[in-house]
Coordinates of N, CA and C in Angstrom, one line a residue:
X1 N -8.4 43.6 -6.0 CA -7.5 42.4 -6.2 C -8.2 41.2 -6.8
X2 N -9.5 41.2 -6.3 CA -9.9 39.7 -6.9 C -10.4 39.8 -8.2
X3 N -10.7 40.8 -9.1 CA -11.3 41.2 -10.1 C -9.9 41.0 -11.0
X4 N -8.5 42.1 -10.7 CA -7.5 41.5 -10.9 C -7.2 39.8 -11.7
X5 N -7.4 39.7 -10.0 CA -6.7 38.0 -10.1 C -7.9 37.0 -11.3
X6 N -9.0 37.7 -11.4 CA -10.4 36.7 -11.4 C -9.9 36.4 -13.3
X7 N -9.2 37.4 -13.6 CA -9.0 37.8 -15.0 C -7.7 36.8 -15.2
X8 N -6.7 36.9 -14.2 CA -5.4 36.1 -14.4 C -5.9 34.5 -15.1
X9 N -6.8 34.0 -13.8 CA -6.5 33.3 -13.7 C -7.5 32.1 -14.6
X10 N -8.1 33.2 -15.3 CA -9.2 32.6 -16.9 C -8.1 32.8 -18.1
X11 N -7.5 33.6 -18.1 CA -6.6 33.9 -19.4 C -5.0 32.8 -18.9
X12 N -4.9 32.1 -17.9 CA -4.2 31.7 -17.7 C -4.2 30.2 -18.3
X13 N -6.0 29.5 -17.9 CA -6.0 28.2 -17.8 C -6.8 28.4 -19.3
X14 N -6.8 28.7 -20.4 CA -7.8 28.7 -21.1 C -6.7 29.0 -22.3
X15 N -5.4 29.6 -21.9 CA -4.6 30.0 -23.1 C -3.3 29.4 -22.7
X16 N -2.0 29.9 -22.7 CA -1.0 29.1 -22.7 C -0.8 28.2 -22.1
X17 N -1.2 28.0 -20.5 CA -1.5 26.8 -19.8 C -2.1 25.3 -20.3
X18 N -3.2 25.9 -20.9 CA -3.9 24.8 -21.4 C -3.7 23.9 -22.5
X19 N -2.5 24.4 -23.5 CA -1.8 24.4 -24.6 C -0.8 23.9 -24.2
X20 N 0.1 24.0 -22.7 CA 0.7 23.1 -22.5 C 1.1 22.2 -21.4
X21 N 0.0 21.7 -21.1 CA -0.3 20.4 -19.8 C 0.5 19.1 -20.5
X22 N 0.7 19.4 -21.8 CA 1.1 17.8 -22.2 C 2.9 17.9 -21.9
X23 N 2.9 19.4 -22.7 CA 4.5 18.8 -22.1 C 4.9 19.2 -20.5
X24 N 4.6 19.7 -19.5 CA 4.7 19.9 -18.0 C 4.1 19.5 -17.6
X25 N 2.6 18.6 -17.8 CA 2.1 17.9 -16.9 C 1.8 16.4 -17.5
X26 N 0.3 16.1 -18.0 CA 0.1 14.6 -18.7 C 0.9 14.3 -19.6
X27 N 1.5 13.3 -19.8 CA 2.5 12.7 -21.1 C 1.9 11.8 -21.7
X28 N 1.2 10.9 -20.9 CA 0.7 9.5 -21.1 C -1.1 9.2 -20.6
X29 N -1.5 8.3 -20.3 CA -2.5 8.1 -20.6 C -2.7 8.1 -19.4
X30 N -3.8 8.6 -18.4 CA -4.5 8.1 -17.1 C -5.3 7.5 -17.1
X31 N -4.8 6.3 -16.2 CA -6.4 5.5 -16.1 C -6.6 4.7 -14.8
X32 N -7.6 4.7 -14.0 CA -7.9 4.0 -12.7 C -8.2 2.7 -12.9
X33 N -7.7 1.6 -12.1 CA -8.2 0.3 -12.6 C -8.4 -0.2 -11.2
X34 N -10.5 -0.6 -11.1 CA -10.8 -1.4 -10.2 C -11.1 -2.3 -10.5
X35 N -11.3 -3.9 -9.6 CA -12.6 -4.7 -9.5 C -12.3 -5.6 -8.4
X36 N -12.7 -6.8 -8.9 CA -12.7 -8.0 -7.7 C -12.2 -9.3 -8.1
X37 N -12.0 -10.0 -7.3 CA -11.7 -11.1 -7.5 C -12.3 -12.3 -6.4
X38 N -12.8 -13.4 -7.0 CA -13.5 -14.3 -6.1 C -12.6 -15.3 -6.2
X39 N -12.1 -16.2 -5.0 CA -11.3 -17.2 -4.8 C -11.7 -18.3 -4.0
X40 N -11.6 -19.9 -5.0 CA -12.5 -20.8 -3.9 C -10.7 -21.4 -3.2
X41 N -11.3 -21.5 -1.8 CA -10.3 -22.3 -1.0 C -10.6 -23.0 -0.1
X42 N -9.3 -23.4 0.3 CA -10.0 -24.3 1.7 C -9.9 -23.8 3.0
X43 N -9.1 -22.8 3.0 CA -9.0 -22.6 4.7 C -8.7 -20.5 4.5
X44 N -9.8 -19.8 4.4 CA -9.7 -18.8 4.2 C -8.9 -17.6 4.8
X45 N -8.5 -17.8 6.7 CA -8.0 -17.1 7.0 C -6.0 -17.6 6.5
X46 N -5.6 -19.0 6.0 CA -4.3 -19.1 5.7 C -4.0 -18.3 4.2
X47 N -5.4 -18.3 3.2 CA -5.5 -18.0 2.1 C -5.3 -16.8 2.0
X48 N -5.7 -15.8 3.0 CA -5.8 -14.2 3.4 C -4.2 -13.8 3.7
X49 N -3.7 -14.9 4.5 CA -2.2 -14.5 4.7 C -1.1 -14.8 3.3
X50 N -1.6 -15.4 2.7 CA -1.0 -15.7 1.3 C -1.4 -14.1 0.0
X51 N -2.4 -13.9 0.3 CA -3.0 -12.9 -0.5 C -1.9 -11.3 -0.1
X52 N -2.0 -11.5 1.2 CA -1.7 -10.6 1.7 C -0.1 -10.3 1.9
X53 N 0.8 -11.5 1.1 CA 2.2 -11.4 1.1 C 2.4 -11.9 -0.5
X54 N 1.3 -11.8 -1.3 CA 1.8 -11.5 -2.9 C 1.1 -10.3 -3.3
X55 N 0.7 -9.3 -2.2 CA 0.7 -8.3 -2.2 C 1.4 -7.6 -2.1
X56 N 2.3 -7.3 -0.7 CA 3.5 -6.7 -0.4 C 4.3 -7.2 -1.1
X57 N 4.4 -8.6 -1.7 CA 5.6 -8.5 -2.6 C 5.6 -7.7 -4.2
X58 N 4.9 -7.0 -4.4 CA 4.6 -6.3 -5.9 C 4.5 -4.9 -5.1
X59 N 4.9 -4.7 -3.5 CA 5.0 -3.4 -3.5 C 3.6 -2.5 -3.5
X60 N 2.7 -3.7 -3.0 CA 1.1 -3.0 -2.8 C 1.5 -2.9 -1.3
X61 N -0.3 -3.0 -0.9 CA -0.5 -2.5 0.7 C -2.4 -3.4 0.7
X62 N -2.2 -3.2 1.9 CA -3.4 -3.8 2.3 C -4.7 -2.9 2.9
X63 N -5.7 -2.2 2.4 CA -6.3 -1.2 2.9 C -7.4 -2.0 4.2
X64 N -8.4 -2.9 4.2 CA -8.8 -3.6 5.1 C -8.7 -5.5 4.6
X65 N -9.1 -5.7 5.9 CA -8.8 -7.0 6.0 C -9.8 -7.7 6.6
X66 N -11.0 -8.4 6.3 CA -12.3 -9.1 7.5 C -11.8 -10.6 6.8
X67 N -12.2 -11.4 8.3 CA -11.5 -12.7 8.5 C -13.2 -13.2 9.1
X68 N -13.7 -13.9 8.6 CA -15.0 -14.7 9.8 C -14.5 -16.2 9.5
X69 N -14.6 -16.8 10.9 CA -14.2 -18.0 11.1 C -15.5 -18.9 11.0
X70 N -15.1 -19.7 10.8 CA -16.6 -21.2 10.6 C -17.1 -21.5 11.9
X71 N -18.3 -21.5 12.2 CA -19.4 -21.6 12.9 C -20.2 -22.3 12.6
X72 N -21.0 -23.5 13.7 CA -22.1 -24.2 13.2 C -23.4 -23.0 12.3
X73 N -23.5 -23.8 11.3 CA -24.1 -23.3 10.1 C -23.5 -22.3 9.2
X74 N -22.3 -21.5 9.4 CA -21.9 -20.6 8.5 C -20.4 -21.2 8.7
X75 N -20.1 -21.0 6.6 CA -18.3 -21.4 6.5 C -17.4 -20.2 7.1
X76 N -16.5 -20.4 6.6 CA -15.5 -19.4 6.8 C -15.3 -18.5 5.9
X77 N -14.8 -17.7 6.0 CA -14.3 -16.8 4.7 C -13.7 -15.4 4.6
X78 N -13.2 -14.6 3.9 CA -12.4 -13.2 4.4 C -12.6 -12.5 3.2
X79 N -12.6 -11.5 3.4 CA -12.8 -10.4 2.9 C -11.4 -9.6 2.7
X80 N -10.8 -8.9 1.3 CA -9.4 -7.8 1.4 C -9.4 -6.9 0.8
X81 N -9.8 -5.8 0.5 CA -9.2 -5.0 0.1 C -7.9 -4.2 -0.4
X82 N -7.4 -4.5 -1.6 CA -5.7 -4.7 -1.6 C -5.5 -3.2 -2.5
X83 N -4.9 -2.7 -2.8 CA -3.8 -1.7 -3.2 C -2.5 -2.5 -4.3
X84 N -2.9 -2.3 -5.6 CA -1.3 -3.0 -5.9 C -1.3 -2.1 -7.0
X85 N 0.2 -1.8 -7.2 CA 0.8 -0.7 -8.0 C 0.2 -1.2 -9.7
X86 N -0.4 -0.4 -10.8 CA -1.0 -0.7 -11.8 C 0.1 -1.6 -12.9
X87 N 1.1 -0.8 -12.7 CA 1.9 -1.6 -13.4 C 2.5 -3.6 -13.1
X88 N 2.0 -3.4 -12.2 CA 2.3 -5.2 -11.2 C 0.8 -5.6 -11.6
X89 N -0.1 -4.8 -12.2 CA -1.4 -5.5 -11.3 C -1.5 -6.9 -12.5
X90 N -1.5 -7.2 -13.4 CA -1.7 -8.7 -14.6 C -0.9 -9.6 -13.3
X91 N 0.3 -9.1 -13.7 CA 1.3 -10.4 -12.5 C 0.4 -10.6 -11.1
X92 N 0.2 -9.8 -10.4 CA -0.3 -10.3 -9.2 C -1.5 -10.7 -9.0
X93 N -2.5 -10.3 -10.4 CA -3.8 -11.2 -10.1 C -3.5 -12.4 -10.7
X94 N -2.4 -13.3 -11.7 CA -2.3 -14.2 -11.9 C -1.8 -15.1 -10.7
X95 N -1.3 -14.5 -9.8 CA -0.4 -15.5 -8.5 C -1.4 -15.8 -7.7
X96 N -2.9 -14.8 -7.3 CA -3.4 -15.5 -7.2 C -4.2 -16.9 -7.5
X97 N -4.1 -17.3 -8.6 CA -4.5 -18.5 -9.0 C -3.4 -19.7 -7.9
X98 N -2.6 -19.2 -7.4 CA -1.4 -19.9 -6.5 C -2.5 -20.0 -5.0
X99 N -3.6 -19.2 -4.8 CA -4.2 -19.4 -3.6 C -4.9 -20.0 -3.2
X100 N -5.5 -20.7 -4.9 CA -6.7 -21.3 -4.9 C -7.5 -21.5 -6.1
X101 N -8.6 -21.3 -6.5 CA -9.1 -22.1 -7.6 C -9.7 -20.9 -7.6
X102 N -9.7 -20.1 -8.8 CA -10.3 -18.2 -9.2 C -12.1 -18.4 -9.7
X103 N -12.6 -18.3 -9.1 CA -13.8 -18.5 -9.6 C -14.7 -17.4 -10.3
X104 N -14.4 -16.2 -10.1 CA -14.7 -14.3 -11.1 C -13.6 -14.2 -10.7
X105 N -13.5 -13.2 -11.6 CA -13.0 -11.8 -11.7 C -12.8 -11.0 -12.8
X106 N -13.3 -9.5 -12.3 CA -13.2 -8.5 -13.2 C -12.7 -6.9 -13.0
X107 N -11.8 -6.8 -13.5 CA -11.5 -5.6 -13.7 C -11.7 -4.5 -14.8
X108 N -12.4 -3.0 -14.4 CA -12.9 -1.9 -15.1 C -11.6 -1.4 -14.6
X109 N -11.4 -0.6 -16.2 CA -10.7 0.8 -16.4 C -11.6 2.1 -16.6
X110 N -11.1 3.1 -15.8 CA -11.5 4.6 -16.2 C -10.7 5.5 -16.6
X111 N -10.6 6.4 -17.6 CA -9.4 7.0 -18.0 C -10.0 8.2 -17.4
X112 N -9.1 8.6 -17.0 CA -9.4 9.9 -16.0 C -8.1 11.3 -16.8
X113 N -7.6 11.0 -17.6 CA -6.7 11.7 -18.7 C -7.1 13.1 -18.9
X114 N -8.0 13.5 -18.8 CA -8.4 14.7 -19.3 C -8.4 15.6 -17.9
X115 N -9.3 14.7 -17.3 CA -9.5 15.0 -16.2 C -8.4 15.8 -15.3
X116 N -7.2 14.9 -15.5 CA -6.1 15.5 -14.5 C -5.4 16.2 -15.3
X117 N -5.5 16.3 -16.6 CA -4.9 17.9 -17.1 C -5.3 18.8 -17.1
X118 N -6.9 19.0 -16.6 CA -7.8 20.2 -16.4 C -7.3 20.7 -15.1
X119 N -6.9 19.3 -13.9 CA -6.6 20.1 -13.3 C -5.2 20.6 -13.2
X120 N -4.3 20.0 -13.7 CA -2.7 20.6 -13.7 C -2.7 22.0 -14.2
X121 N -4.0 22.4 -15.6 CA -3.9 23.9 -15.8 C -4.5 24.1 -14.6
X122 N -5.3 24.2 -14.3 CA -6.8 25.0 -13.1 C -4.8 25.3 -12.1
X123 N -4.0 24.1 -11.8 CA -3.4 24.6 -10.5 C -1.7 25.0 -11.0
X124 N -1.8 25.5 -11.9 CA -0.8 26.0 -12.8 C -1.3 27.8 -12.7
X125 N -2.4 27.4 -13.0 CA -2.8 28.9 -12.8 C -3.3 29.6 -11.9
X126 N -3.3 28.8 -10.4 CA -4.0 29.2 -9.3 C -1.7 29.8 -8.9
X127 N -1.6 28.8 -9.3 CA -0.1 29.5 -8.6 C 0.9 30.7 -9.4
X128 N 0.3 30.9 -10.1 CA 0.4 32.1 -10.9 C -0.4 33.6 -10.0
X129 N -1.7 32.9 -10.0 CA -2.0 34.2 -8.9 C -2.0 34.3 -7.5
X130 N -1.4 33.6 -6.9 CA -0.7 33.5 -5.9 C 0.7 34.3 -5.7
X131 N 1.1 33.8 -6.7 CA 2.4 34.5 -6.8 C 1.7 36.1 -7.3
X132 N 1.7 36.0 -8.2 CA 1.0 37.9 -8.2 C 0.5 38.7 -6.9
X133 N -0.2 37.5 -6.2 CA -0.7 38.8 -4.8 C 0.2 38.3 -4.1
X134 N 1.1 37.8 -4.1 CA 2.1 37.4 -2.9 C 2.7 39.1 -3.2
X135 N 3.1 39.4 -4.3 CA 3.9 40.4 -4.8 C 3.4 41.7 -4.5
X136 N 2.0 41.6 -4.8 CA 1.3 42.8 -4.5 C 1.1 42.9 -2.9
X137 N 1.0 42.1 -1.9 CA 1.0 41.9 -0.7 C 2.1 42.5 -0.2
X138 N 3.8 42.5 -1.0 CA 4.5 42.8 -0.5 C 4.7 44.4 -0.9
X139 N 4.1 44.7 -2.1 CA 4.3 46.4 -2.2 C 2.9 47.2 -1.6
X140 N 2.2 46.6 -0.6 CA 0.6 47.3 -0.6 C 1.5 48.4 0.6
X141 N 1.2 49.5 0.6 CA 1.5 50.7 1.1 C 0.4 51.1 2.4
X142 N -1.0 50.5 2.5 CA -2.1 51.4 3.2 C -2.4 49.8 3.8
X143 N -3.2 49.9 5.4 CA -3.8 48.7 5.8 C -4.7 48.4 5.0
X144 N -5.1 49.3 4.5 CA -6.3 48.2 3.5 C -6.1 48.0 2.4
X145 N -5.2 48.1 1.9 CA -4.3 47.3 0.9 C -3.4 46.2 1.0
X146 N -3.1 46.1 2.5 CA -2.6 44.9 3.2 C -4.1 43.7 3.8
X147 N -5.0 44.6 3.9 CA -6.0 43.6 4.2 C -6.6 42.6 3.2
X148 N -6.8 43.7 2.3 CA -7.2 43.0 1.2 C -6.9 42.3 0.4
X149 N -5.5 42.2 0.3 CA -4.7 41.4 -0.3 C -4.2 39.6 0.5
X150 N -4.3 40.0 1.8 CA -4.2 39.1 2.5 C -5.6 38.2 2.4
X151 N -6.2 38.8 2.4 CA -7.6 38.5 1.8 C -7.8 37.2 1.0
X152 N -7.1 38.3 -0.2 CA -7.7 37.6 -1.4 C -6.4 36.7 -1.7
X153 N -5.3 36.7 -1.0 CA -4.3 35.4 -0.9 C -4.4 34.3 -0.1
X154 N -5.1 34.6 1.0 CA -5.8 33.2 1.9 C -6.3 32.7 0.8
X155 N -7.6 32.7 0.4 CA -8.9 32.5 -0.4 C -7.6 31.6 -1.8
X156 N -7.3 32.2 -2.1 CA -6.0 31.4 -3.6 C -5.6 30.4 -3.0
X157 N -4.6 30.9 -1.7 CA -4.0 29.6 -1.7 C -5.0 28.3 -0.9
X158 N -5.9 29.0 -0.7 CA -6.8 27.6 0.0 C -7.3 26.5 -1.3
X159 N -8.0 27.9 -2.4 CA -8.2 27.0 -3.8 C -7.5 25.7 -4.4
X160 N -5.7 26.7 -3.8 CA -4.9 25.8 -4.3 C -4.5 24.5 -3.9
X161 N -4.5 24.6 -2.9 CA -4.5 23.3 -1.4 C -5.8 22.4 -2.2
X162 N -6.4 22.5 -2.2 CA -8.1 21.9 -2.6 C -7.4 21.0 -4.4
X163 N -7.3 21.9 -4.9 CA -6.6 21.4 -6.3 C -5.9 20.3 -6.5
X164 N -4.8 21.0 -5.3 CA -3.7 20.0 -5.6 C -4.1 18.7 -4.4
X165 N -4.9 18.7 -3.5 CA -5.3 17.5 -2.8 C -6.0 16.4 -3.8
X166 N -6.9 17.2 -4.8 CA -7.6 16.3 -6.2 C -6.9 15.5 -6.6
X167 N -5.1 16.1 -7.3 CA -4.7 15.9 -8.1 C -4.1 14.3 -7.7
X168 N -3.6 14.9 -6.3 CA -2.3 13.8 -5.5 C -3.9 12.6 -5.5
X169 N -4.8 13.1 -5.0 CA -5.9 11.5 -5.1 C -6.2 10.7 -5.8
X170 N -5.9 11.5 -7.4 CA -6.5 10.8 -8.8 C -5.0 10.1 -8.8
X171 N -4.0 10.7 -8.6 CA -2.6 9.8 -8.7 C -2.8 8.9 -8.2
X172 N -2.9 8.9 -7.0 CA -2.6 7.4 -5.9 C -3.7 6.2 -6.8
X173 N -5.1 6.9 -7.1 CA -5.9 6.2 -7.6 C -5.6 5.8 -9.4
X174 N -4.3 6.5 -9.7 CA -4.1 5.9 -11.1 C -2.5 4.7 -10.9
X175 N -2.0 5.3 -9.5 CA -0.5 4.5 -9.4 C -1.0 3.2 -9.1
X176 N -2.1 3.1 -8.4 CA -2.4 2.0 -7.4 C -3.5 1.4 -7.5
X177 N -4.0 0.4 -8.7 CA -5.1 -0.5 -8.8 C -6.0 -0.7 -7.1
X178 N -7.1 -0.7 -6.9 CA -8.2 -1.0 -5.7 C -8.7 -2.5 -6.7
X179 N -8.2 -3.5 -5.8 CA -9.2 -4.8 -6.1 C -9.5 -5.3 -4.6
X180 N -11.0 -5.9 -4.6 CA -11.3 -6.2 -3.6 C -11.1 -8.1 -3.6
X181 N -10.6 -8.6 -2.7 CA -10.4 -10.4 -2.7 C -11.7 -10.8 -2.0
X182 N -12.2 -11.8 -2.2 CA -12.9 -12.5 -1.6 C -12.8 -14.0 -1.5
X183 N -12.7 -14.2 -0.4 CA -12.3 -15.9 -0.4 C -13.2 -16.7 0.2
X184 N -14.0 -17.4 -0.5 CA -14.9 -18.8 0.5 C -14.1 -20.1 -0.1
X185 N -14.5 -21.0 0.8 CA -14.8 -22.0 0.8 C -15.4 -22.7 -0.4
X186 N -15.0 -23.7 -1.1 CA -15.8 -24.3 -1.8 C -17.4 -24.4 -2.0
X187 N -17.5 -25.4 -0.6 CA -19.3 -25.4 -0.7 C -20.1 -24.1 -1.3
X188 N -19.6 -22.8 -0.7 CA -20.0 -21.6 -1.0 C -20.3 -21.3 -2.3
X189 N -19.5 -21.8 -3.2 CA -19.4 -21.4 -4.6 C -20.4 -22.1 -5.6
X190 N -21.4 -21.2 -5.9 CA -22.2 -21.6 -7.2 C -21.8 -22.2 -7.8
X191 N -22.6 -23.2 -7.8 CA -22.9 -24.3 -9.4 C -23.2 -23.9 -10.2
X192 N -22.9 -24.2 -11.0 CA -23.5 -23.9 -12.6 C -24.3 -25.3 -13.1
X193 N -25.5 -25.0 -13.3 CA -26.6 -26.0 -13.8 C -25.6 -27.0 -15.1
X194 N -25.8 -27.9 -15.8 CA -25.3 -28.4 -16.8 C -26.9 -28.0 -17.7
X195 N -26.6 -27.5 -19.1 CA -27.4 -26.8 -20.4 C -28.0 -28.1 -20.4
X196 N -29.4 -28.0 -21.4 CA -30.2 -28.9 -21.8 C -31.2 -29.4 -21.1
X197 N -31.8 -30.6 -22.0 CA -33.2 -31.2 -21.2 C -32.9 -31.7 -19.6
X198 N -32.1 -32.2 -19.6 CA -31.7 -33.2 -17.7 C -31.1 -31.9 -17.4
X199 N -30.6 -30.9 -17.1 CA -29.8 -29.8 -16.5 C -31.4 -29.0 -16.6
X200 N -32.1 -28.7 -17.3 CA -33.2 -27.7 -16.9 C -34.3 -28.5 -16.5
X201 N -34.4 -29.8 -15.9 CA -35.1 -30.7 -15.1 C -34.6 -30.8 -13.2
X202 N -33.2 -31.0 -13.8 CA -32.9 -31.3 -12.5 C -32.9 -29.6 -11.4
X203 N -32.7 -28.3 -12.4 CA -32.6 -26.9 -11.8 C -34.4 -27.0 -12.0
X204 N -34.8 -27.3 -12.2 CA -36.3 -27.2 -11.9 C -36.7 -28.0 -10.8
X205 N -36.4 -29.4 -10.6 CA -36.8 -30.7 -9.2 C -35.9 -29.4 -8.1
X206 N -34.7 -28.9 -8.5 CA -34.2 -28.7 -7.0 C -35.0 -27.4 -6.9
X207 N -35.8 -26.6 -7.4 CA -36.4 -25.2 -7.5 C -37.7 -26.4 -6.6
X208 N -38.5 -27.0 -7.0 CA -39.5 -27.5 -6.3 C -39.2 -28.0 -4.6
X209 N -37.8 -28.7 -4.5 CA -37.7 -28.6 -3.4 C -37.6 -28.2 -2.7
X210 N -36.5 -26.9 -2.8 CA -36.6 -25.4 -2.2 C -38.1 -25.1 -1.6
X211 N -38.7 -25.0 -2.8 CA -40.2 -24.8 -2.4 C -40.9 -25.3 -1.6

């Protein structure tokens, strides 16, 4: 059976399967979009509950959330990890500018396009031989023709489970931008030296004082 199936399921993903992922599976373009975003404010845990309801309103979700409160010698500030659907994501990192004063941010794209039509054949054709030994499982005549088929149908459809778990995770990860927020405080936020002779004097006097 598996010598069988081992043949299916090369002549499956390598020939007409693979020839047509575009029209039954990819249409359009895949692509993952992460990064971050830095936000100066003033009061970080009210900022976090603001972040966190122009989130849900675009139909994201909140994956974590760290809150540290101000303490003699350390500010405040929070940490988010957000979830927002790719198509909302321009609008909703622009409302952030509504939270506070944007100090980075950057977002990378990965096109993962190829990727997920390799595997729509790979699980196009795992269910092809599945179904074959499902068939052959139901005409095997001898126990060891029921063993072995059962066999070699566990082992498929476990392949297939595995495939299609890839598939559903590169989705979520192409439906659903990962940006991570970060919010301090003012004070927190780098200076930028002023260019020239007084700007590389005075980042030089405050480097000596440090020292």
């Amino acid at each position: 059976y598996d010598s069988d199936q081992g043949v299916g399921d090369s002549a499956a993903s390598s020939g007409d399967l693979g020839s047509s992922s575009g029209a039954a599976g990819v249409t359009e373009r895949m692509v993952i979009s992460t990064g971050y975003v830095i936000v100066a404010v003033e009061d970080p845990a009210v900022a976090a509950d603001d972040v966190v309801a122009i989130v849900e309103q675009a139909q994201g979700r909140v994956d974590s959330r760290y809150v540290i409160s101000a303490t003699e010698g350390r500010h405040a500030s929070a940490s988010l990890v957000v979830r927002i659907p790719s198509t909302a994501l321009t609008e909703t990192l622009a409302k952030f500018d509504g939270v506070g004063d944007t100090v980075e941010s950057q977002i990378s794209a990965d096109d993962v396009t190829g990727t997920v039509q390799d595997l729509d054949a790979r699980i196009r054709a795992k269910e092809l031989s599945v179904a074959r030994l499902e068939a052959l499982l139901a005409s095997a005549t001898t126990n060891a023709e029921l063993i072995e088929a059962e066999g070699a149908l566990t082992s498929r459809q476990s392949e297939l489970e595995e495939l299609q778990t890839q598939r559903d995770r590169l989705g979520d990860q192409v439906a659903m931008a990962t940006v991570t927020v970060d919010l301090t405080v003012p004070a927190e936020v780098p200076v930028t030296r002023s260019p020239g002779f007084l700007g590389g004097l005075a980042s030089g006097w405050a480097s000596v004082v440090t020292f």
